[in-house]
Coordinates of C-alpha atoms in Angstrom, one line a residue:
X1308 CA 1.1 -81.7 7.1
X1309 CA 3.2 -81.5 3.8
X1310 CA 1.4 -79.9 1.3
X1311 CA 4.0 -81.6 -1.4
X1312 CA 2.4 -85.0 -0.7
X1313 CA -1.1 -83.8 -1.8
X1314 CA -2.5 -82.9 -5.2
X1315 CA -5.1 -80.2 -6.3
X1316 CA -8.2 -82.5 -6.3
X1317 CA -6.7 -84.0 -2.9
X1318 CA -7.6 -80.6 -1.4
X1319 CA -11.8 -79.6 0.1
X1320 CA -13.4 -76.9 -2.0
X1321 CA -12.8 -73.0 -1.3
X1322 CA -14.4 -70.1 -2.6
X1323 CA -12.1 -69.4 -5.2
X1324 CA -10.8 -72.6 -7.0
X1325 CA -8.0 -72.4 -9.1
X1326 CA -6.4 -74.2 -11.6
X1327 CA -4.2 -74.4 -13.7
X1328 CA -5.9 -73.2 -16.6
X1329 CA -7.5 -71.0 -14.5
X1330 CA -3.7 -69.0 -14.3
X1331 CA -2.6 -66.3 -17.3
X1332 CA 1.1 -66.9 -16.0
X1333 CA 4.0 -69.7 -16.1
X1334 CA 2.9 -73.1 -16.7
X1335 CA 3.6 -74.7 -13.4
X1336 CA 5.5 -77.8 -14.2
X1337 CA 8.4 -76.9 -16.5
X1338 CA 9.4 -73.3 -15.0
X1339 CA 8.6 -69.8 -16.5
X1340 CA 8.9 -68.4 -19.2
X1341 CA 12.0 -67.4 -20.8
X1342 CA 13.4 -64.7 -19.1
X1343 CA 15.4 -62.0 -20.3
X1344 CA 19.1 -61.8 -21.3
X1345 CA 20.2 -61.4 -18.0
X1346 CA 19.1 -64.3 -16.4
X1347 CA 21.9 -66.5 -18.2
X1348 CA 23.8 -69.5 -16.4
X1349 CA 26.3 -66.8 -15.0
X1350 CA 24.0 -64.5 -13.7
X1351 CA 22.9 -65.0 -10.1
X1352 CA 19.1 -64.5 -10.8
X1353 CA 19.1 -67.4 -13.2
X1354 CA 17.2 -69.5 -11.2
X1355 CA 14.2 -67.3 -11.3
X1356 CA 13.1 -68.9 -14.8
X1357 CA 12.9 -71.9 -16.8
X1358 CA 13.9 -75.2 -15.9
X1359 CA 16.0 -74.0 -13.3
X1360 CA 13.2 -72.4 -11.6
X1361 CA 11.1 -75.5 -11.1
X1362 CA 14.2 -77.3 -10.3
X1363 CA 15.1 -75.0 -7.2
X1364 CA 11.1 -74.6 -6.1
X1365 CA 11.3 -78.8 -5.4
X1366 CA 15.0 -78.4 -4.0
X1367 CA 13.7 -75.6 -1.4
X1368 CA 10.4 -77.4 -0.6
X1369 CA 8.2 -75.0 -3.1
X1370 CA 5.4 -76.9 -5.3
X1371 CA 2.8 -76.8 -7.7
X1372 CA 0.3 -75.8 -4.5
X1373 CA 2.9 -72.9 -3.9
X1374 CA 3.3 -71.6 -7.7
X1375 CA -0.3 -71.4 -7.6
X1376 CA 0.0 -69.1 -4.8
X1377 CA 2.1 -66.8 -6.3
X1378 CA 0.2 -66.7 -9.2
X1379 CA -2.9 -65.9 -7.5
X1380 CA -0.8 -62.6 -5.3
X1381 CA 0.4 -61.7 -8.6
X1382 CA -3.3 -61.7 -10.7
X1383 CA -4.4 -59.8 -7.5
X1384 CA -1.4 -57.1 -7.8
X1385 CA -2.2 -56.5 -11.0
X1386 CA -6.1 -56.3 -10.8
X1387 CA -5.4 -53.1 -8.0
X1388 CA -2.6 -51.3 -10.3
X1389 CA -3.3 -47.7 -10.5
X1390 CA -3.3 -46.7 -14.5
X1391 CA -0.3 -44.7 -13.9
X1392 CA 2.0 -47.7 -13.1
X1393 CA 2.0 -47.4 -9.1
X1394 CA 0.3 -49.0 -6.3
X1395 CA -1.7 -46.9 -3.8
X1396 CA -1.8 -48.4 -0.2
X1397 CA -4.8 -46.2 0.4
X1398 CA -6.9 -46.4 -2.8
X1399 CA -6.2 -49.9 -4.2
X1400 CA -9.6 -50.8 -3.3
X1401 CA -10.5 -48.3 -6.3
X1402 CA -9.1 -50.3 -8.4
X1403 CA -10.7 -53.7 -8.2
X1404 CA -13.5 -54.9 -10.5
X1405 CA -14.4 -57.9 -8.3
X1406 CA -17.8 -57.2 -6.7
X1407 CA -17.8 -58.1 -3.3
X1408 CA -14.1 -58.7 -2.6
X1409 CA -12.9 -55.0 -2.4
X1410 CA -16.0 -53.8 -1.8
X1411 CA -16.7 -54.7 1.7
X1412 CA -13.5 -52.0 2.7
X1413 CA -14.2 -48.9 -0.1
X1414 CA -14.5 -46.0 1.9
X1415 CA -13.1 -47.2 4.8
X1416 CA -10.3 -44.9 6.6
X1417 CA -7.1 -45.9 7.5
X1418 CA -7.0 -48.4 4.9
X1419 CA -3.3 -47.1 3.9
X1420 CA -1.0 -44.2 3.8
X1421 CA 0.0 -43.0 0.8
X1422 CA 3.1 -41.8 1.8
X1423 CA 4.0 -45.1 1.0
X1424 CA 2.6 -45.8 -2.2
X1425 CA 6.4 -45.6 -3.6
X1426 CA 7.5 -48.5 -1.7
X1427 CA 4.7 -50.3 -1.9
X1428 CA 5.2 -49.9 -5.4
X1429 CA 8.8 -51.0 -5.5
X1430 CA 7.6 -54.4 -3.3
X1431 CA 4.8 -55.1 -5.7
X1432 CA 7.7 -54.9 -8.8
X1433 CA 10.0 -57.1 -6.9
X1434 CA 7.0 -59.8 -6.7
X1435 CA 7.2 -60.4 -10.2
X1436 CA 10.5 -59.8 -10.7
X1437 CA 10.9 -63.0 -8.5
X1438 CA 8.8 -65.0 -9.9
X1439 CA 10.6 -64.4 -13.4
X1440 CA 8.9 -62.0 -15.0
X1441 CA 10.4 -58.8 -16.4
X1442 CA 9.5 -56.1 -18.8
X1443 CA 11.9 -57.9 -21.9
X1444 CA 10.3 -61.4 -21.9
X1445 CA 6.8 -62.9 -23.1
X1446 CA 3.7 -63.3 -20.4
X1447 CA 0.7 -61.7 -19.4
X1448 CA 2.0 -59.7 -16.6
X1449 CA 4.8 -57.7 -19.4
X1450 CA 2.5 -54.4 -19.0
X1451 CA 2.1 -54.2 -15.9
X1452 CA 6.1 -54.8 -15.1
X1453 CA 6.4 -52.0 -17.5
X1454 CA 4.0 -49.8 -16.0
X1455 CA 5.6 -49.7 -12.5
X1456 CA 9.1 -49.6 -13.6
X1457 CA 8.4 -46.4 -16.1
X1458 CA 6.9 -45.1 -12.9
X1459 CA 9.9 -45.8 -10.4
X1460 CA 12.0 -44.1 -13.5
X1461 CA 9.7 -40.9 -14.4
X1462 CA 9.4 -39.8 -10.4
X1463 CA 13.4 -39.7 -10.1
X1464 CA 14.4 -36.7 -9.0
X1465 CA 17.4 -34.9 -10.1
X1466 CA 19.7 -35.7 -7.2
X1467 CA 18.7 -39.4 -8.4
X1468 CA 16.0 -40.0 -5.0
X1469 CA 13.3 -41.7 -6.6
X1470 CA 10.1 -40.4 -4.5
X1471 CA 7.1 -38.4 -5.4
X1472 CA 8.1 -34.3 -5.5
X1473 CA 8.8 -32.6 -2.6
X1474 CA 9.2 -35.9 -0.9
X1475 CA 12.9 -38.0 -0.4
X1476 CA 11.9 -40.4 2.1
X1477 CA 14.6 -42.9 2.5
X1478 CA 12.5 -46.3 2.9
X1479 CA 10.7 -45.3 -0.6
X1480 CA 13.7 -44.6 -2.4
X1481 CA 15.6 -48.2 -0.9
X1482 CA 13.3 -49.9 -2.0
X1483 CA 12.5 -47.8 -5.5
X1484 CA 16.1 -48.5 -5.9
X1485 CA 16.1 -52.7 -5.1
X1486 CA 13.7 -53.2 -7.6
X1487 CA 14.8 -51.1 -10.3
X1488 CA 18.7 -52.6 -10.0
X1489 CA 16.7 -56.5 -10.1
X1490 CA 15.2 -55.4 -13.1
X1491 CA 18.6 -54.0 -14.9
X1492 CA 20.4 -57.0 -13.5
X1493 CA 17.8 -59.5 -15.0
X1494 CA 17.6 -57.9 -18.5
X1495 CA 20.8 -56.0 -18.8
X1496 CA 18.2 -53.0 -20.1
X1497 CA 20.3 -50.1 -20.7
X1498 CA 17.9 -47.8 -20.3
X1499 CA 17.8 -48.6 -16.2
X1500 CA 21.3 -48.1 -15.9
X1501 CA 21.8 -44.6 -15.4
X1502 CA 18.5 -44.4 -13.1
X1503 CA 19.8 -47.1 -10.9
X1504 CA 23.4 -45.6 -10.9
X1505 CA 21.7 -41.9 -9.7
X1506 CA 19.8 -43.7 -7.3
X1507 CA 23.0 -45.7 -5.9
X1508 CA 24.7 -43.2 -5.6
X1509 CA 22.3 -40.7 -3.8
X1510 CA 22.1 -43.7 -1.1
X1511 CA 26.1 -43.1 -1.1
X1512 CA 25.7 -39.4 -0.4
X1513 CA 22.9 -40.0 2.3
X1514 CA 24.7 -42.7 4.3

């Protein structure tokens, strides 16, 4: 069925009903909120806020059932954010406040590897960066955009790899990299540009 025909109260009663006023981020109708200076007319990320976000959810067959979505991924990414900025695929769990959601898999092995947390870290980043928020505009997700990107920044290593010390594993530092070069090419923050020009050019070196 097509979930744009259908409204919120249209739908049967879950566990966890949400609403709009329910949701700290964008208002749903009417795009995000306005993004940083990078995300001009010119620039090819504009459509990830204001008007022209709402206007290119419709176009692509998005809605308000699907904002609410990401809104609800995005709450839960940053419930299970370490305090240091980064995501850990094997303690997340320690994380959440939420009785009884989390709690069913605490202590459980195998839940992740942390080899990965870097990555992980980098996807999580790139989650909000598509859904318009950065670490230079207004909404309720600003610290913890800031958190993960001052940790993608502080682990670089000299050679410009950005993994944990003593580590340089390629799929970390790829995607490390994406997410930091979104957020410089969103905000035009200077302060990414040498970062994600060390870690360009390391993938250069490697290739």
């Amino acid at each position: 069925a097509d979930l744009a025909v259908h409204s919120l109260k249209d739908l049967p009663t879950t566990e966890d009903p949400t609403t709009d006023a329910d949701l700290p981020g964008r208002p749903i109708e009417g795009g995000t909120p306005t993004s940083g200076k990078g995300t001009g007319s010119s620039n090819s990320f504009a459509g990830r806020g204001g008007n022209a976000r709402g206007e290119l959810v419709e176009k692509n067959g998005g809605n308000k059932l699907s904002e609410l979505a990401v809104e609800k991924g995005l709450r839960w990414l940053q419930r299970h954010q370490s305090s240091n900025g980064m995501w850990s695929a094997a303690r997340y769990v320690d994380q959440c406040n939420r009785e009884g959601l989390c709690g069913a898999i605490k202590g459980q092995k195998d839940i992740g590897s942390s080899m990965h947390d870097v990555g992980i870290t980098g996807l999580a980043l790139i989650c909000y960066l598509g859904a318009g928020y950065t670490h230079k505009n207004d909404h309720p997700y600003r610290a913890t955009v800031e958190a993960a990107i001052a940790y993608l920044v502080t682990i670089q290593q000299p050679g410009g790899v950005i993994d944990v010390a003593g580590s340089r594993r390629t799929y970390n530092h790829v995607i490390a990299t994406l997410a930091l070069a979104e957020a410089y090419a969103m905000t035009s923050d200077d302060a990414l540009r040498h970062p994600v020009k060390r870690a360009i050019e390391y993938l250069q070196e490697i290739q």
